[in-house]
Amino acid sequence: MATQKKKIRYSNGGQSSAASVLTSRRPSEVNEADDGFVEGSVVRITMKNFICLGEVNGYLLPWRSWTYNYIMVRPGPNLNMIIGANGTGKSSIVCAICLSLAGKTTVLGRDDKVGGYVKTGCDKGFVEIELFKSGGNVIINREIHVENNQSVWKLNGRICNQKTVEEEVKALHIQVNNLCQFLPQEKVGQFAKMSKIELLEATEKSVGSPEMFEYHCELKNSRSKDREMENVIKEKTSYLEKTKQRFERHKLDENRYYEKQRHLNAIELIEKKIPWVEYETTREELEGVKKERDKAKKQLAVLKQAHMPMLTKLQSIEEHLKPSEEQMKAKSAAIKEASSKCKLKRDQLDRMHKDIEDIKQAFKMKQTEEEDQTKRIKNIILMIEDLKVVLAEVDKQPDVTPRITEVNAELRQIQTEREKVQKQKADLRQEKDNLSAELRMLEKKLTDMNNVMTMKEEKLRGRHRDTHTAVEWLRQHRDLFSGNVCEPLMLVINMKDHRFAKYLENHISFNDLRAFVFQRKEDMDKFLFEVRDKMSLRINVIIAPTETWSRAPPSRHIESLRRFGFFTYLRETFDAPEEVMSYLCQQYKVHEIPIGNEQTEAMIATVIKEPYIKVLYTKDQKYTVKKSFYSNITSTKNTTVYPSKYLSITVDAEQKRQLEQQMNVCRSKLRDIDERLNIIQNEATALDRRDNELLSEKKNLLESKGKKRQLEQKISTKQDRLKQLEHSGIDLKKAEAETKKKIIAVNSKKKSVVTTLIEQIKLQAKLTMEKEYLALEMMGLLAEKTKLENLCREGTSGLKAMTHQCSQLEESAAQLKIQCKENMERAKSICKMQPNETLPRNLHDAFSKLPNTLDELDAMLNEERSRAESFPGLTKKVVEECNKQAQEIKQLEQELTEKNAALIAFRQKMSEAKEYWLTPLKQLVQQINKKFSDFFRALECTGEVDLHYDNEDEYDKYGISILVKFHESSQLHELTQFHQSGGERSVATMLYLMALQELIRCPFRVVDEINQGMDSINERKVFDILVHTACKERTSQYFFITPKLLQNLTYVEEMTILCVNNSSHMLCSNEWDESAFLQRCQQKKKVQA
């Protein structure tokens, strides 16, 4: 440490304080304007019955209930170093600052209820803070009540509410919720997790002008409003265009409606004129019918007088014709009867002719059959002669019976050998089936073991997909690495008994369970470059110890611990590769961790007193024994051992090896059996081939031996057939005589039928002649009758026509008269006229412009109707809708004009606000970047701060991006919780806060234990930067909390060192003698030397 003498400042401690704070500067008065304080700096902090939560590496220490009964802390105006061992109460000062300034408990990340910060056993406690302010300091007092978690606030001695305190704190530019100003221990890691947008907002609040963040918020809100206004204008414009299009369509419909109305008016006028034209036409027609009726009556009288003589003569001729017609009918019936009898006889003759032809045809068939039989007899004789010749040749061949006997013997021998081969094949196949079944069973067992590994990989993928992706990449690229590379521990660790998996899994952190283990550092660097830098995967890696620890013996043999119920060490419960086991022994001391049973649990009070046992496991509990470095007090922490999630899936490696060995033996035996089966199969094939040859030869011999017997049988069969044919011959002479006899009999019947037919033909001819004579006579009378009828018909038709004409004309006249009257009434009704009223002048003029004929009017009416029907669905609503849309378009155009003008004015206002915000912001970020880069350059690293945005008008997307590079071989990476280590994040966070130091508007900044995880070189450099920056004149106050500091650091006069100590025998701060303490330290060093 620096040797320069420090001024001593004592913080006043109350009675029986469990913790004491020593300050190395002189006391200050209430207002310290001359001592370098800035507006809002902390002048004094007072705590009473305020809890000091002692915690070391996650273990609650025995002095958890020790509290600040009463203590007063007076920090300096510049850099305040608050140091002390873990658990002494350093962070309680941070809690007091936060809670006294109306900060939320969530900022601290500890107890979420404010009553939890009061000393155990007390009903209430209080914290008080004094803030520097020119013209009179501000004193804020908060009294905390445990019962209802409520607080009583006082501002400068007057009771007030929390809102008043918050407004006063805000007026002094204090932001305890801003991580850029107030960074408690539990929130250090969250700084790197802040998004770019959150970091920008925190920076604006911290170092920007008061208007900067307000302008930013206004721009974000204005941007949203701008989008809304723009969207409204777009929607209105789109709606206006659609309305105009609809208006154009309705305008066309309106014109078509008016055009339709013109056609409908014309139709109405034509329909009014048509009845008048019909009336006039009917009246003219009535006059013409009357004239024709009178003329027709005169012609009818003349025709009746000339028609009487012809009717008398015609009646006389009809009386002579009646007898002749009856005779004519009788003759026709007799002729018809004779004709029917003639037809019957002709049909009989035709049948007889057919019978004669059938008789002749039957005789011809017998002649043909006799000729065919003669030919068959000749062919059979020739075949018998040929067979006899072949039989003679067969008799000359030698006997084949001895050869057949030899072949049969050889075939029996082959059959015996074949049965022997088949038995061998069956035995080998049975053996092969047994081996195949055994191999399948072994493969299934091995597959089940491999499926266990697959289940492990699936669990890894479900919990941490990036690590699983890295495993797959490693398996494909193992050739890139020169040393051993082990997959994540949870995949390569194999428990010997799954019951012990819970102990190992509770003992090893999940980050290590998913970590890759490397034998060589260059392999690890290469892996990180490929997987983390290139593929952006979040993974953990471990370097195995250079010296092996896997076989390191435990400090005590397990037999010496059996009296406590311990039966094994944790290392003996699992198998793992050499590198993994070595790492676990070195890092987690698995070879020193005993596992006990219920007996151990029962004797736990005795077990934890053993000095060599630090960590142990019972059936369901883990016990950790700690000894305080400061007070030599032993503390014990026990936690429940939770069931295993990953390592309980185990594979017996020895069993797997035995399975693979058994599978290799089975496959070897199967190959031998296949070879023997091939040899036997070849032998069987040779036997089959010889058997087929002998069978073929035997068949030929048997055919040769049986050929003579077959020939003799064929000759005998042919001779029998010959005899049968010779005895079954046909007698043609007898058949010819029978045929002639049948024909004579048929001809005799035919003669009788012909005689009867001739008699009927003669009778028919006689009757026909008589009928002809009678017909000639009647023909003369009919001719005369026809002539008279024609004359009468002509006269009668004229008479009838004239009579009918007169009748029709009379009826027509009556109907036309009625129709004229109806047409007149209908015409007046259509025109809405009175019965005695004459046609109005306007209708007369309109009718004069129309045609005067019904045809022309009908054509014109149809044309007008067709034109009117071509405009369907058009009503008066079309006109109303068109007028309504015209009014709407006018209103929309006016609204759009107003909204566009409003948008232009709004954007002009936004542009001004953007200029007021963005330009100072860019300048601010440049200043931060310069400081940040200088600080990193001092560390021989690279760092940049950049204002990040994709679109200048997207104000809610603006953010601050921090880029860092700690190694020469790596590239600039954004500061995140994934790319950098914890120490690297701490360095970057600290330097960013230091870059804000000279720009900051806030009166003080608090950073709690941010140097944890830094290496000594970076910690020393960061400390020098912190001292240089925070100890400048008129800079804001700085609180830096740390449990330890490096030796031989540089200290300056402006620093204030606050040493926090605790113990049951600790002095109060006002009783502390610094000179006596230093003197004792020097004497102790001399004695040790």
mmCIF file of C-alpha atoms in Angstrom, residues 565-822:
data_model
loop_
_atom_site.group_PDB
_atom_site.id
_atom_site.type_symbol
_atom_site.label_atom_id
_atom_site.label_comp_id
_atom_site.label_asym_id
_atom_site.label_seq_id
_atom_site.Cartn_x
_atom_site.Cartn_y
_atom_site.Cartn_z
ATOM 1 C CA GLY A 565 -21.937 -45.582 7.964
ATOM 2 C CA PHE A 566 -19.818 -44.518 4.942
ATOM 3 C CA PHE A 567 -19.443 -47.309 2.396
ATOM 4 C CA THR A 568 -17.761 -45.713 -0.655
ATOM 5 C CA TYR A 569 -16.296 -42.542 -2.137
ATOM 6 C CA LEU A 570 -18.117 -40.631 -4.875
ATOM 7 C CA ARG A 571 -15.344 -41.459 -7.397
ATOM 8 C CA GLU A 572 -16.000 -45.194 -7.069
ATOM 9 C CA THR A 573 -19.639 -44.874 -8.178
ATOM 10 C CA PHE A 574 -18.998 -43.985 -11.827
ATOM 11 C CA ASP A 575 -16.684 -44.483 -14.799
ATOM 12 C CA ALA A 576 -15.378 -41.675 -17.010
ATOM 13 C CA PRO A 577 -12.533 -41.005 -19.473
ATOM 14 C CA GLU A 578 -9.101 -40.260 -17.991
ATOM 15 C CA GLU A 579 -9.295 -36.490 -18.634
ATOM 16 C CA VAL A 580 -12.818 -36.172 -17.185
ATOM 17 C CA MET A 581 -12.006 -38.194 -14.069
ATOM 18 C CA SER A 582 -8.798 -36.186 -13.530
ATOM 19 C CA TYR A 583 -10.715 -32.885 -13.759
ATOM 20 C CA LEU A 584 -13.451 -34.034 -11.357
ATOM 21 C CA CYS A 585 -10.884 -35.222 -8.825
ATOM 22 C CA GLN A 586 -8.962 -31.954 -8.989
ATOM 23 C CA GLN A 587 -11.922 -29.568 -9.130
ATOM 24 C CA TYR A 588 -14.672 -31.376 -7.204
ATOM 25 C CA LYS A 589 -12.545 -33.725 -5.037
ATOM 26 C CA VAL A 590 -14.801 -36.657 -5.889
ATOM 27 C CA HIS A 591 -12.142 -39.011 -4.495
ATOM 28 C CA GLU A 592 -12.544 -37.297 -1.097
ATOM 29 C CA ILE A 593 -16.371 -37.165 -0.929
ATOM 30 C CA PRO A 594 -17.758 -40.091 1.143
ATOM 31 C CA ILE A 595 -21.282 -41.459 0.739
ATOM 32 C CA GLY A 596 -23.109 -42.716 3.814
ATOM 33 C CA ASN A 597 -26.440 -44.233 4.786
ATOM 34 C CA GLU A 598 -29.059 -43.874 7.532
ATOM 35 C CA GLN A 599 -26.386 -44.560 10.159
ATOM 36 C CA THR A 600 -24.456 -41.518 8.910
ATOM 37 C CA GLU A 601 -27.593 -39.386 9.137
ATOM 38 C CA ALA A 602 -28.129 -40.521 12.730
ATOM 39 C CA MET A 603 -24.486 -39.700 13.681
ATOM 40 C CA ILE A 604 -24.264 -36.444 11.701
ATOM 41 C CA ALA A 605 -23.498 -34.319 14.771
ATOM 42 C CA THR A 606 -20.407 -36.482 15.391
ATOM 43 C CA VAL A 607 -19.440 -36.771 11.729
ATOM 44 C CA ILE A 608 -19.255 -33.019 11.053
ATOM 45 C CA LYS A 609 -16.742 -32.662 13.901
ATOM 46 C CA GLU A 610 -14.222 -34.773 11.993
ATOM 47 C CA PRO A 611 -11.638 -32.249 10.719
ATOM 48 C CA TYR A 612 -10.863 -34.063 7.485
ATOM 49 C CA ILE A 613 -14.483 -34.221 6.216
ATOM 50 C CA LYS A 614 -15.559 -31.094 4.319
ATOM 51 C CA VAL A 615 -18.410 -32.434 2.174
ATOM 52 C CA LEU A 616 -20.388 -35.652 2.647
ATOM 53 C CA TYR A 617 -23.581 -37.303 1.431
ATOM 54 C CA THR A 618 -26.145 -39.287 3.364
ATOM 55 C CA LYS A 619 -29.114 -41.036 1.821
ATOM 56 C CA ASP A 620 -31.031 -37.835 0.946
ATOM 57 C CA GLN A 621 -28.888 -34.971 2.273
ATOM 58 C CA LYS A 622 -25.696 -33.159 1.373
ATOM 59 C CA TYR A 623 -23.680 -31.664 4.232
ATOM 60 C CA THR A 624 -21.050 -28.954 3.736
ATOM 61 C CA VAL A 625 -18.790 -28.023 6.651
ATOM 62 C CA LYS A 626 -17.132 -24.549 6.616
ATOM 63 C CA LYS A 627 -14.712 -22.997 9.044
ATOM 64 C CA SER A 628 -14.589 -19.176 9.245
ATOM 65 C CA PHE A 629 -11.216 -17.705 8.315
ATOM 66 C CA TYR A 630 -11.827 -14.814 10.671
ATOM 67 C CA SER A 631 -13.408 -16.346 13.769
ATOM 68 C CA ASN A 632 -12.537 -20.111 13.497
ATOM 69 C CA ILE A 633 -16.265 -20.821 13.981
ATOM 70 C CA THR A 634 -17.498 -23.928 12.147
ATOM 71 C CA SER A 635 -20.746 -23.684 10.188
ATOM 72 C CA THR A 636 -22.659 -26.485 8.524
ATOM 73 C CA LYS A 637 -25.032 -26.278 5.625
ATOM 74 C CA ASN A 638 -27.264 -29.142 4.621
ATOM 75 C CA THR A 639 -29.302 -29.308 1.427
ATOM 76 C CA THR A 640 -31.691 -31.895 0.058
ATOM 77 C CA VAL A 641 -30.291 -34.183 -2.612
ATOM 78 C CA TYR A 642 -32.732 -33.930 -5.487
ATOM 79 C CA PRO A 643 -33.410 -36.898 -7.820
ATOM 80 C CA SER A 644 -31.131 -37.221 -10.812
ATOM 81 C CA LYS A 645 -32.301 -35.881 -14.167
ATOM 82 C CA TYR A 646 -29.436 -36.771 -16.478
ATOM 83 C CA LEU A 647 -26.904 -39.231 -14.993
ATOM 84 C CA SER A 648 -29.442 -41.832 -13.839
ATOM 85 C CA ILE A 649 -29.450 -43.146 -17.392
ATOM 86 C CA THR A 650 -26.514 -45.607 -17.135
ATOM 87 C CA VAL A 651 -24.778 -48.176 -19.303
ATOM 88 C CA ASP A 652 -22.676 -51.068 -17.902
ATOM 89 C CA ALA A 653 -19.457 -50.660 -19.882
ATOM 90 C CA GLU A 654 -18.148 -54.152 -18.954
ATOM 91 C CA GLN A 655 -21.442 -55.735 -19.964
ATOM 92 C CA LYS A 656 -21.376 -53.787 -23.231
ATOM 93 C CA ARG A 657 -17.827 -55.013 -23.936
ATOM 94 C CA GLN A 658 -18.848 -58.619 -23.178
ATOM 95 C CA LEU A 659 -21.878 -58.260 -25.468
ATOM 96 C CA GLU A 660 -19.697 -57.024 -28.325
ATOM 97 C CA GLN A 661 -17.246 -59.901 -27.723
ATOM 98 C CA GLN A 662 -20.073 -62.469 -27.723
ATOM 99 C CA MET A 663 -21.459 -60.936 -30.937
ATOM 100 C CA ASN A 664 -18.045 -61.313 -32.633
ATOM 101 C CA VAL A 665 -17.877 -64.991 -31.574
ATOM 102 C CA CYS A 666 -21.386 -65.610 -32.941
ATOM 103 C CA ARG A 667 -20.544 -63.948 -36.246
ATOM 104 C CA SER A 668 -17.351 -66.053 -36.547
ATOM 105 C CA LYS A 669 -19.290 -69.288 -35.940
ATOM 106 C CA LEU A 670 -21.934 -68.218 -38.465
ATOM 107 C CA ARG A 671 -19.239 -67.663 -41.110
ATOM 108 C CA ASP A 672 -17.833 -71.181 -40.446
ATOM 109 C CA ILE A 673 -21.305 -72.716 -40.744
ATOM 110 C CA ASP A 674 -21.920 -70.851 -44.017
ATOM 111 C CA GLU A 675 -18.676 -72.251 -45.452
ATOM 112 C CA ARG A 676 -19.574 -75.841 -44.401
ATOM 113 C CA LEU A 677 -23.080 -75.370 -45.830
ATOM 114 C CA ASN A 678 -21.573 -74.276 -49.166
ATOM 115 C CA ILE A 679 -19.388 -77.434 -49.276
ATOM 116 C CA ILE A 680 -22.343 -79.692 -48.444
ATOM 117 C CA GLN A 681 -24.493 -77.858 -50.968
ATOM 118 C CA ASN A 682 -21.913 -78.525 -53.679
ATOM 119 C CA GLU A 683 -21.941 -82.243 -52.773
ATOM 120 C CA ALA A 684 -25.753 -82.287 -52.884
ATOM 121 C CA THR A 685 -25.710 -80.569 -56.270
ATOM 122 C CA ALA A 686 -23.314 -83.207 -57.669
ATOM 123 C CA LEU A 687 -25.559 -86.008 -56.332
ATOM 124 C CA ASP A 688 -28.639 -84.381 -57.846
ATOM 125 C CA ARG A 689 -26.901 -84.040 -61.185
ATOM 126 C CA ARG A 690 -25.866 -87.772 -61.199
ATOM 127 C CA ASP A 691 -29.344 -88.803 -60.032
ATOM 128 C CA ASN A 692 -30.933 -86.919 -62.933
ATOM 129 C CA GLU A 693 -28.569 -88.571 -65.418
ATOM 130 C CA LEU A 694 -29.415 -92.082 -64.138
ATOM 131 C CA LEU A 695 -33.137 -91.357 -64.111
ATOM 132 C CA SER A 696 -32.949 -90.176 -67.713
ATOM 133 C CA GLU A 697 -31.042 -93.305 -68.725
ATOM 134 C CA LYS A 698 -33.531 -95.568 -66.865
ATOM 135 C CA LYS A 699 -36.416 -93.841 -68.617
ATOM 136 C CA ASN A 700 -34.852 -94.454 -72.037
ATOM 137 C CA LEU A 701 -34.184 -98.153 -71.170
ATOM 138 C CA LEU A 702 -37.721 -98.682 -69.942
ATOM 139 C CA GLU A 703 -39.094 -97.037 -73.071
ATOM 140 C CA SER A 704 -36.948 -99.304 -75.225
ATOM 141 C CA LYS A 705 -38.076 -102.401 -73.289
ATOM 142 C CA GLY A 706 -41.799 -101.508 -73.504
ATOM 143 C CA LYS A 707 -41.762 -100.496 -77.176
ATOM 144 C CA LYS A 708 -42.390 -104.134 -78.498
ATOM 145 C CA ARG A 709 -45.371 -104.612 -76.222
ATOM 146 C CA GLN A 710 -46.798 -101.264 -77.322
ATOM 147 C CA LEU A 711 -46.417 -102.148 -81.028
ATOM 148 C CA GLU A 712 -48.197 -105.486 -80.545
ATOM 149 C CA GLN A 713 -51.054 -103.773 -78.707
ATOM 150 C CA LYS A 714 -51.405 -101.151 -81.490
ATOM 151 C CA ILE A 715 -51.499 -103.863 -84.219
ATOM 152 C CA SER A 716 -54.197 -105.806 -82.307
ATOM 153 C CA THR A 717 -56.247 -102.623 -81.791
ATOM 154 C CA LYS A 718 -56.067 -101.720 -85.525
ATOM 155 C CA GLN A 719 -57.112 -105.253 -86.592
ATOM 156 C CA ASP A 720 -60.175 -105.120 -84.285
ATOM 157 C CA ARG A 721 -61.124 -101.747 -85.733
ATOM 158 C CA LEU A 722 -60.776 -103.160 -89.293
ATOM 159 C CA LYS A 723 -63.153 -106.023 -88.551
ATOM 160 C CA GLN A 724 -65.670 -103.622 -87.043
ATOM 161 C CA LEU A 725 -65.630 -101.415 -90.135
ATOM 162 C CA GLU A 726 -66.015 -104.359 -92.513
ATOM 163 C CA HIS A 727 -69.123 -105.669 -90.666
ATOM 164 C CA SER A 728 -70.784 -102.232 -90.433
ATOM 165 C CA GLY A 729 -71.065 -101.499 -94.213
ATOM 166 C CA ILE A 730 -74.198 -99.889 -95.855
ATOM 167 C CA ASP A 731 -76.418 -101.714 -98.554
ATOM 168 C CA LEU A 732 -76.784 -98.986 -101.249
ATOM 169 C CA LYS A 733 -79.194 -100.989 -103.524
ATOM 170 C CA LYS A 734 -81.621 -101.598 -100.702
ATOM 171 C CA ALA A 735 -81.391 -97.919 -99.681
ATOM 172 C CA GLU A 736 -82.043 -96.815 -103.297
ATOM 173 C CA ALA A 737 -85.193 -98.991 -103.570
ATOM 174 C CA GLU A 738 -86.582 -97.584 -100.293
ATOM 175 C CA THR A 739 -85.958 -94.039 -101.524
ATOM 176 C CA LYS A 740 -87.933 -94.625 -104.820
ATOM 177 C CA LYS A 741 -90.822 -96.146 -102.881
ATOM 178 C CA LYS A 742 -91.089 -93.092 -100.617
ATOM 179 C CA ILE A 743 -91.054 -90.679 -103.592
ATOM 180 C CA ILE A 744 -93.938 -92.573 -105.374
ATOM 181 C CA ALA A 745 -96.120 -92.365 -102.268
ATOM 182 C CA VAL A 746 -95.585 -88.623 -101.957
ATOM 183 C CA ASN A 747 -96.394 -88.042 -105.672
ATOM 184 C CA SER A 748 -99.716 -89.936 -105.310
ATOM 185 C CA LYS A 749 -100.819 -87.531 -102.549
ATOM 186 C CA LYS A 750 -99.630 -84.611 -104.657
ATOM 187 C CA LYS A 751 -101.958 -85.558 -107.598
ATOM 188 C CA SER A 752 -105.125 -85.383 -105.443
ATOM 189 C CA VAL A 753 -104.163 -81.923 -104.120
ATOM 190 C CA VAL A 754 -103.525 -80.552 -107.654
ATOM 191 C CA THR A 755 -107.028 -81.654 -108.838
ATOM 192 C CA THR A 756 -108.745 -79.789 -105.981
ATOM 193 C CA LEU A 757 -106.590 -76.667 -106.641
ATOM 194 C CA ILE A 758 -107.661 -76.508 -110.334
ATOM 195 C CA GLU A 759 -111.390 -76.624 -109.393
ATOM 196 C CA GLN A 760 -111.011 -73.704 -106.974
ATOM 197 C CA ILE A 761 -109.072 -71.611 -109.517
ATOM 198 C CA LYS A 762 -111.933 -72.031 -112.091
ATOM 199 C CA LEU A 763 -114.587 -71.002 -109.542
ATOM 200 C CA GLN A 764 -112.547 -67.926 -108.579
ATOM 201 C CA ALA A 765 -112.237 -66.865 -112.238
ATOM 202 C CA LYS A 766 -116.040 -67.163 -112.824
ATOM 203 C CA LEU A 767 -116.942 -65.064 -109.821
ATOM 204 C CA THR A 768 -114.377 -62.444 -110.808
ATOM 205 C CA MET A 769 -115.992 -62.013 -114.310
ATOM 206 C CA GLU A 770 -119.447 -61.578 -112.788
ATOM 207 C CA LYS A 771 -118.111 -58.968 -110.386
ATOM 208 C CA GLU A 772 -116.484 -57.043 -113.234
ATOM 209 C CA TYR A 773 -119.751 -56.852 -115.229
ATOM 210 C CA LEU A 774 -121.599 -55.558 -112.183
ATOM 211 C CA ALA A 775 -118.882 -53.021 -111.533
ATOM 212 C CA LEU A 776 -119.130 -51.600 -115.078
ATOM 213 C CA GLU A 777 -122.849 -51.059 -114.631
ATOM 214 C CA MET A 778 -122.393 -49.293 -111.357
ATOM 215 C CA MET A 779 -119.584 -47.183 -112.763
ATOM 216 C CA GLY A 780 -121.968 -45.523 -115.263
ATOM 217 C CA LEU A 781 -124.461 -44.626 -112.562
ATOM 218 C CA LEU A 782 -121.729 -43.347 -110.296
ATOM 219 C CA ALA A 783 -120.274 -41.166 -113.038
ATOM 220 C CA GLU A 784 -123.615 -39.491 -113.599
ATOM 221 C CA LYS A 785 -124.126 -39.173 -109.853
ATOM 222 C CA THR A 786 -120.691 -37.622 -109.454
ATOM 223 C CA LYS A 787 -121.389 -35.083 -112.161
ATOM 224 C CA LEU A 788 -124.666 -34.040 -110.536
ATOM 225 C CA GLU A 789 -123.078 -33.975 -107.079
ATOM 226 C CA ASN A 790 -120.325 -31.714 -108.324
ATOM 227 C CA LEU A 791 -122.855 -29.346 -109.805
ATOM 228 C CA CYS A 792 -124.924 -29.440 -106.607
ATOM 229 C CA ARG A 793 -121.867 -29.139 -104.452
ATOM 230 C CA GLU A 794 -120.759 -26.062 -106.305
ATOM 231 C CA GLY A 795 -124.149 -24.501 -105.886
ATOM 232 C CA THR A 796 -124.552 -25.677 -102.296
ATOM 233 C CA SER A 797 -121.075 -24.558 -101.262
ATOM 234 C CA GLY A 798 -121.722 -21.132 -102.721
ATOM 235 C CA LEU A 799 -125.068 -21.024 -100.925
ATOM 236 C CA LYS A 800 -123.586 -22.203 -97.651
ATOM 237 C CA ALA A 801 -120.660 -19.873 -97.997
ATOM 238 C CA MET A 802 -122.925 -16.929 -98.669
ATOM 239 C CA THR A 803 -125.177 -17.883 -95.738
ATOM 240 C CA HIS A 804 -122.185 -18.263 -93.445
ATOM 241 C CA GLN A 805 -120.738 -15.014 -94.730
ATOM 242 C CA CYS A 806 -123.940 -13.159 -93.965
ATOM 243 C CA SER A 807 -124.029 -14.663 -90.465
ATOM 244 C CA GLN A 808 -120.367 -13.802 -89.792
ATOM 245 C CA LEU A 809 -120.774 -10.260 -91.025
ATOM 246 C CA GLU A 810 -123.773 -9.796 -88.728
ATOM 247 C CA GLU A 811 -121.828 -11.098 -85.746
ATOM 248 C CA SER A 812 -118.764 -9.038 -86.638
ATOM 249 C CA ALA A 813 -120.825 -5.884 -86.816
ATOM 250 C CA ALA A 814 -122.262 -6.537 -83.352
ATOM 251 C CA GLN A 815 -118.860 -7.359 -81.856
ATOM 252 C CA LEU A 816 -117.194 -4.327 -83.437
ATOM 253 C CA LYS A 817 -119.880 -2.110 -82.088
ATOM 254 C CA ILE A 818 -119.280 -3.428 -78.559
ATOM 255 C CA GLN A 819 -115.502 -3.220 -79.065
ATOM 256 C CA CYS A 820 -115.738 0.403 -80.209
ATOM 257 C CA LYS A 821 -117.551 1.266 -77.032
ATOM 258 C CA GLU A 822 -115.042 -0.621 -74.839
#
